[in-house]
XYZ file of C-alpha atoms in Angstrom:
257
model
C 9.392 20.972 4.017
C 6.743 18.543 2.723
C 8.118 15.020 1.985
C 8.025 13.575 -1.394
C 6.110 10.305 -1.700
C 6.722 7.975 -4.682
C 3.558 6.313 -6.206
C 4.197 3.927 -9.152
C 2.135 4.301 -12.171
C 0.803 1.379 -14.102
C 0.763 0.811 -17.952
C -2.657 1.429 -19.428
C -4.374 2.253 -22.776
C -6.228 5.498 -23.297
C -9.861 4.895 -23.645
C -10.970 5.716 -27.329
C -7.532 5.792 -28.775
C -5.755 2.889 -27.198
C -2.751 5.041 -26.919
C -0.147 3.476 -24.322
C -0.022 5.687 -21.268
C 1.087 5.512 -17.620
C -1.073 6.611 -14.759
C -2.971 5.713 -11.445
C -6.067 6.627 -9.687
C -6.297 10.291 -8.422
C -7.506 9.080 -5.063
C -3.932 8.046 -3.955
C -2.631 11.446 -5.039
C -5.052 13.415 -3.197
C -5.163 11.201 -0.060
C -1.173 11.767 0.250
C -1.616 15.432 -0.396
C -4.426 15.875 2.063
C -2.023 14.382 4.856
C 0.746 16.873 3.968
C 2.772 14.975 1.369
C 3.699 15.765 -2.050
C 2.896 12.774 -4.363
C 5.281 11.953 -7.322
C 4.074 9.581 -9.838
C 6.744 7.258 -11.001
C 6.514 5.834 -14.498
C 7.561 2.264 -15.418
C 11.080 2.572 -16.707
C 12.673 0.348 -19.215
C 16.143 0.736 -17.384
C 15.412 0.208 -13.701
C 18.991 1.310 -12.921
C 17.737 4.857 -13.651
C 15.643 4.585 -10.529
C 18.690 5.233 -8.385
C 18.714 8.895 -9.280
C 15.231 9.240 -8.682
C 14.573 7.323 -5.640
C 17.402 9.048 -3.720
C 15.169 12.046 -3.738
C 12.133 10.297 -2.250
C 11.100 10.319 1.320
C 8.367 7.561 1.114
C 6.806 4.937 -1.123
C 2.981 4.227 -1.533
C 2.464 0.963 -3.278
C -1.065 0.992 -4.851
C -3.613 -1.422 -5.808
C -3.905 -3.072 -9.277
C -3.532 -6.398 -11.061
C -2.733 -9.862 -9.644
C 0.954 -10.583 -8.891
C 2.677 -13.411 -10.745
C 2.634 -16.443 -8.362
C 6.252 -17.511 -9.351
C 7.278 -14.776 -7.034
C 6.005 -16.841 -4.114
C 6.878 -20.159 -5.553
C 3.489 -21.298 -6.757
C 2.127 -22.285 -10.197
C -0.727 -20.157 -11.545
C -4.240 -20.975 -10.446
C -7.192 -21.144 -12.649
C -8.803 -18.228 -10.999
C -5.722 -16.008 -11.283
C -6.718 -12.736 -12.625
C -4.760 -10.492 -15.238
C -1.149 -9.955 -14.634
C 1.336 -7.482 -15.913
C 5.104 -8.826 -15.653
C 6.799 -5.435 -16.282
C 4.834 -3.913 -13.509
C 5.729 -6.720 -11.172
C 9.318 -6.346 -11.724
C 9.171 -2.622 -11.353
C 7.191 -2.569 -8.113
C 9.303 -5.261 -6.589
C 12.392 -3.189 -7.432
C 10.710 -0.255 -5.664
C 9.842 -2.603 -2.593
C 13.384 -3.906 -2.345
C 14.731 -0.293 -2.397
C 12.338 0.598 0.512
C 13.130 -2.529 2.570
C 16.852 -2.075 2.137
C 16.835 1.696 2.828
C 14.118 1.534 5.408
C 12.021 3.899 3.616
C 8.558 4.495 5.212
C 5.978 2.453 3.050
C 2.188 2.175 2.820
C 0.894 -0.819 0.879
C -2.744 -0.892 -0.520
C -4.444 -3.888 -1.686
C -2.109 -5.337 -4.243
C 0.505 -3.112 -2.581
C -0.011 -4.844 0.723
C 0.188 -8.253 -1.025
C 3.349 -7.282 -2.858
C 4.906 -6.118 0.304
C 4.233 -9.373 2.020
C 5.717 -11.277 -0.889
C 8.840 -9.171 -0.792
C 9.416 -10.241 2.621
C 9.093 -14.002 1.506
C 5.311 -14.404 2.177
C 2.651 -15.968 -0.073
C -0.786 -15.263 -1.234
C -4.223 -17.008 -1.800
C -4.534 -16.750 -5.579
C -8.500 -16.684 -5.189
C -10.070 -16.247 -1.686
C -13.340 -17.719 -2.707
C -11.651 -20.906 -3.888
C -9.327 -21.444 -1.055
C -11.145 -20.123 2.104
C -14.507 -21.940 2.824
C -17.367 -19.554 3.677
C -15.297 -16.483 3.001
C -16.966 -13.101 2.686
C -17.440 -11.801 -0.900
C -14.333 -9.549 -1.174
C -14.214 -8.589 -4.842
C -16.961 -6.018 -5.059
C -15.739 -4.358 -7.959
C -19.226 -3.276 -9.351
C -19.982 -1.257 -6.265
C -18.866 2.320 -5.757
C -15.297 2.256 -4.435
C -16.157 3.859 -1.053
C -18.858 1.377 -0.226
C -18.425 -0.046 3.214
C -18.638 -3.914 2.948
C -17.452 -5.458 6.248
C -15.396 -4.671 9.427
C -11.751 -5.142 10.212
C -10.732 -6.366 13.635
C -7.476 -4.742 14.607
C -5.001 -6.501 16.835
C -4.401 -5.161 20.368
C -1.072 -3.597 20.804
C -0.340 -3.242 17.084
C 1.032 -0.215 15.322
C -2.255 -0.037 13.366
C -4.191 0.160 16.532
C -2.131 3.067 17.808
C -2.581 4.859 14.538
C -6.121 4.094 13.867
C -7.173 4.631 17.318
C -9.709 1.777 17.633
C -10.034 -2.067 17.546
C -12.735 -2.199 14.998
C -12.906 -0.229 11.672
C -15.029 -0.111 8.589
C -13.642 -0.977 5.167
C -14.395 -1.342 1.564
C -13.339 -4.571 -0.272
C -12.158 -4.610 -3.840
C -9.904 -7.682 -4.017
C -10.114 -11.491 -4.844
C -6.643 -12.330 -3.477
C -5.147 -12.098 -0.071
C -2.128 -12.801 2.343
C -1.683 -16.564 3.034
C 1.520 -16.891 4.878
C 2.973 -13.608 6.428
C 6.715 -12.876 5.124
C 9.508 -12.875 7.553
C 9.104 -10.216 10.096
C 5.509 -9.409 8.898
C 2.925 -9.073 11.662
C -0.834 -9.508 10.873
C -2.488 -6.585 12.540
C -6.044 -6.987 11.410
C -8.444 -9.411 9.923
C -12.016 -9.649 8.620
C -14.546 -11.884 10.366
C -13.818 -14.636 7.853
C -10.256 -14.492 9.019
C -8.856 -13.004 5.718
C -5.902 -10.699 6.517
C -6.819 -7.088 6.165
C -3.842 -5.263 7.866
C -0.134 -6.109 8.119
C 2.904 -4.292 9.595
C 6.691 -4.836 9.755
C 7.613 -3.771 13.501
C 11.300 -3.928 12.684
C 11.050 -1.221 10.052
C 10.575 2.531 10.685
C 7.096 2.621 9.036
C 6.079 -0.383 6.870
C 2.196 -1.006 6.870
C -0.345 -2.442 4.554
C -4.053 -2.152 4.225
C -6.011 -4.659 2.135
C -8.981 -2.300 1.753
C -8.760 1.022 -0.139
C -8.307 3.691 2.544
C -7.662 6.380 -0.227
C -11.445 6.117 -1.052
C -12.356 6.547 2.458
C -10.135 9.167 4.200
C -12.670 12.065 3.518
C -15.391 10.175 5.257
C -13.810 8.109 7.999
C -11.289 9.767 10.301
C -9.316 6.536 11.270
C -8.356 6.244 7.552
C -7.190 9.814 7.366
C -5.145 9.126 10.415
C -3.374 6.270 8.542
C -2.196 8.756 5.663
C -1.275 11.309 8.305
C 0.913 9.012 10.279
C 2.557 7.678 6.971
C 3.356 11.236 5.760
C 4.667 12.127 9.155
C 6.985 9.126 9.023
C 8.254 10.205 5.684
C 9.758 13.421 6.875
C 13.356 12.964 6.191
C 16.050 12.752 8.865
C 17.621 15.935 7.585
C 14.357 17.853 7.966
C 13.972 16.475 11.380
C 17.504 17.717 12.375
C 16.858 21.139 10.857
C 13.468 21.251 12.917
C 15.445 20.339 16.092
C 18.076 22.912 15.347
C 15.424 25.668 14.840
C 13.584 24.607 18.035
C 16.992 24.965 19.953
C 17.694 28.258 18.373
C 14.257 29.413 19.318
C 14.658 28.350 22.841
C 17.913 30.017 23.240
C 16.756 33.415 21.721
C 13.966 33.315 24.318
């Protein structure tokens, strides 16, 4: 049985009509699908308590990229270079993150999603990398094709990321202007760019809770290590019930032979 992976939508306006819609990039959907998961797009609900009925059916959570996070979540005032924010989306996604943390649900955070994961564990962010990190690389390459390789990421030895990606140096695209400043409680930095900016994180105490600052959903078709990340994520999302059934089937098959 293929695991169900929750992917939160974001509020948007349809081009041409300005009609309010919910949606997300297709790349997230197909990256999860290609790795064997069943992506389930979750709309922003007015009543967050309704999530209880839905999330109990989910096996994993993918926190996607998007807008900046309101800095009050990490006890800072807005900086002049803070980008666009969406309070309703922040409330919604932090509720999802808290569910995943509490229930130990396998989670993959991408770009904003990695940042949100870090903040959910009590960490903080640089509100604008170019302002706060001297001689930093140019990270917000929004005008380039989304699969453009911009820099390398150096993966920490012995990390879960190293075991999954299978190498110590990986190629990455770069579509962000914020980044992890102080890691949250229990959060391990498992990869950095050459300028020291955090590019990979993980939470060793959790079953599977990893984050990538780049956008591997735009790269998995071309670079095997990023496909491995989605494959490992989906594998971790297979529910304990399914695992038990598989073990029973294996035992039955052995006894029949």
